[in-house]
């Protein structure tokens, strides 16, 4: 099983600032089969990024993903008020599909 | 547009079987392009993939649940179902159904989700 670790656990920032979220895998994620999701309280997760760097349909370009192998990054270039949420990474390279524990981005 | 809606009891007794159904509307359920999955999220915790089914009935299960888990499909009703037996308090969670594509990976990312349904295991 691929174990995903996310850091930091919580990121306190102000609107307009840049957010950098990290996801590290216990073993290489083949073909960069890694996704990022955003989840707000009481809502289902929303797919932001797939294949490590491809934005999902309708996702603003302030969200970008990068990385390969075991180290992946989600960057939100300028935080909007609606971006304060929990972000999860997920690998779909091998079964079982696994998620990281999440990074909470809250308002400073 | 495509929508997924979970339904089922919100309260299940310990040792009994949890049963949920996901109805897919607004799109092609039997498309060869998609798989249909179940996930869960215990209160205040992270996400766990439970298992996935293809419209043909082929299933993919999380090994951690495999002995208790059955996922089935009914293409005539555009729905798929989850049965989890011998439940305990550890199975208390919000249960989501979701779609993922069939692509380069065996199972791609989850691109459309249901709203989720809370299931509590308690006597």
PDB file of N, CA and C in Angstrom, chain B residues 3 16 22 41-42 47 53 61 67 71 74 85 89 91-93 104-105 107 123:
ATOM      1  N   UNK B   3     -25.380  13.410 -12.094  1.00  0.00           N
ATOM      2  CA  UNK B   3     -25.516  13.535 -10.649  1.00  0.00           C
ATOM      3  C   UNK B   3     -25.542  12.153 -10.017  1.00  0.00           C
ATOM      4  N   UNK B  16     -24.632  -5.908  12.330  1.00  0.00           N
ATOM      5  CA  UNK B  16     -25.550  -6.027  11.202  1.00  0.00           C
ATOM      6  C   UNK B  16     -24.877  -5.579   9.895  1.00  0.00           C
ATOM      7  N   UNK B  22     -26.465   3.956  -4.710  1.00  0.00           N
ATOM      8  CA  UNK B  22     -26.143   5.199  -5.399  1.00  0.00           C
ATOM      9  C   UNK B  22     -26.880   5.216  -6.731  1.00  0.00           C
ATOM     10  N   UNK B  41     -15.726   8.601   4.934  1.00  0.00           N
ATOM     11  CA  UNK B  41     -14.950   9.565   5.706  1.00  0.00           C
ATOM     12  C   UNK B  41     -15.510   9.594   7.130  1.00  0.00           C
ATOM     13  N   UNK B  42     -14.809   8.987   8.090  1.00  0.00           N
ATOM     14  CA  UNK B  42     -15.250   9.061   9.488  1.00  0.00           C
ATOM     15  C   UNK B  42     -15.285  10.519   9.937  1.00  0.00           C
ATOM     16  N   UNK B  47     -10.225  10.556   4.072  1.00  0.00           N
ATOM     17  CA  UNK B  47     -10.992   9.759   3.114  1.00  0.00           C
ATOM     18  C   UNK B  47     -10.410   8.362   2.939  1.00  0.00           C
ATOM     19  N   UNK B  53     -16.830  -0.494  -8.944  1.00  0.00           N
ATOM     20  CA  UNK B  53     -17.438  -1.465  -9.833  1.00  0.00           C
ATOM     21  C   UNK B  53     -17.552  -0.883 -11.235  1.00  0.00           C
ATOM     22  N   UNK B  61     -11.873  -4.152  -4.863  1.00  0.00           N
ATOM     23  CA  UNK B  61     -12.141  -3.893  -3.452  1.00  0.00           C
ATOM     24  C   UNK B  61     -10.869  -3.485  -2.721  1.00  0.00           C
ATOM     25  N   UNK B  67     -13.284  -8.936   3.010  1.00  0.00           N
ATOM     26  CA  UNK B  67     -14.062 -10.042   3.534  1.00  0.00           C
ATOM     27  C   UNK B  67     -15.480  -9.675   3.936  1.00  0.00           C
ATOM     28  N   UNK B  71     -20.049  -5.111  -3.545  1.00  0.00           N
ATOM     29  CA  UNK B  71     -20.545  -4.025  -4.375  1.00  0.00           C
ATOM     30  C   UNK B  71     -21.189  -4.654  -5.606  1.00  0.00           C
ATOM     31  N   UNK B  74     -26.850  -2.505 -10.879  1.00  0.00           N
ATOM     32  CA  UNK B  74     -28.115  -2.766 -11.564  1.00  0.00           C
ATOM     33  C   UNK B  74     -28.237  -1.743 -12.688  1.00  0.00           C
ATOM     34  N   UNK B  85     -20.856  -5.977   5.770  1.00  0.00           N
ATOM     35  CA  UNK B  85     -21.388  -6.825   6.834  1.00  0.00           C
ATOM     36  C   UNK B  85     -20.605  -6.660   8.137  1.00  0.00           C
ATOM     37  N   UNK B  89     -18.589   0.222  15.395  1.00  0.00           N
ATOM     38  CA  UNK B  89     -18.538   1.684  15.505  1.00  0.00           C
ATOM     39  C   UNK B  89     -17.483   2.273  14.564  1.00  0.00           C
ATOM     40  N   UNK B  91     -17.073   1.708  11.615  1.00  0.00           N
ATOM     41  CA  UNK B  91     -17.647   1.910  10.271  1.00  0.00           C
ATOM     42  C   UNK B  91     -18.537   3.147  10.204  1.00  0.00           C
ATOM     43  N   UNK B  92     -18.677   3.856  11.318  1.00  0.00           N
ATOM     44  CA  UNK B  92     -19.423   5.112  11.323  1.00  0.00           C
ATOM     45  C   UNK B  92     -18.700   6.143  10.469  1.00  0.00           C
ATOM     46  N   UNK B  93     -19.402   6.700   9.488  1.00  0.00           N
ATOM     47  CA  UNK B  93     -18.746   7.607   8.540  1.00  0.00           C
ATOM     48  C   UNK B  93     -19.780   8.241   7.623  1.00  0.00           C
ATOM     49  N   UNK B 104      -5.569   5.645 -18.572  1.00  0.00           N
ATOM     50  CA  UNK B 104      -4.220   5.083 -18.543  1.00  0.00           C
ATOM     51  C   UNK B 104      -3.967   4.323 -17.247  1.00  0.00           C
ATOM     52  N   UNK B 105      -4.499   4.879 -16.152  1.00  0.00           N
ATOM     53  CA  UNK B 105      -4.457   4.152 -14.888  1.00  0.00           C
ATOM     54  C   UNK B 105      -5.626   3.164 -14.891  1.00  0.00           C
ATOM     55  N   UNK B 107      -7.728   2.692 -12.588  1.00  0.00           N
ATOM     56  CA  UNK B 107      -8.827   3.485 -12.036  1.00  0.00           C
ATOM     57  C   UNK B 107      -8.329   4.915 -11.883  1.00  0.00           C
ATOM     58  N   UNK B 123     -26.110   0.842  18.754  1.00  0.00           N
ATOM     59  CA  UNK B 123     -27.270   0.078  19.199  1.00  0.00           C
ATOM     60  C   UNK B 123     -28.335   0.992  19.790  1.00  0.00           C
TER      61      UNK B 123
END
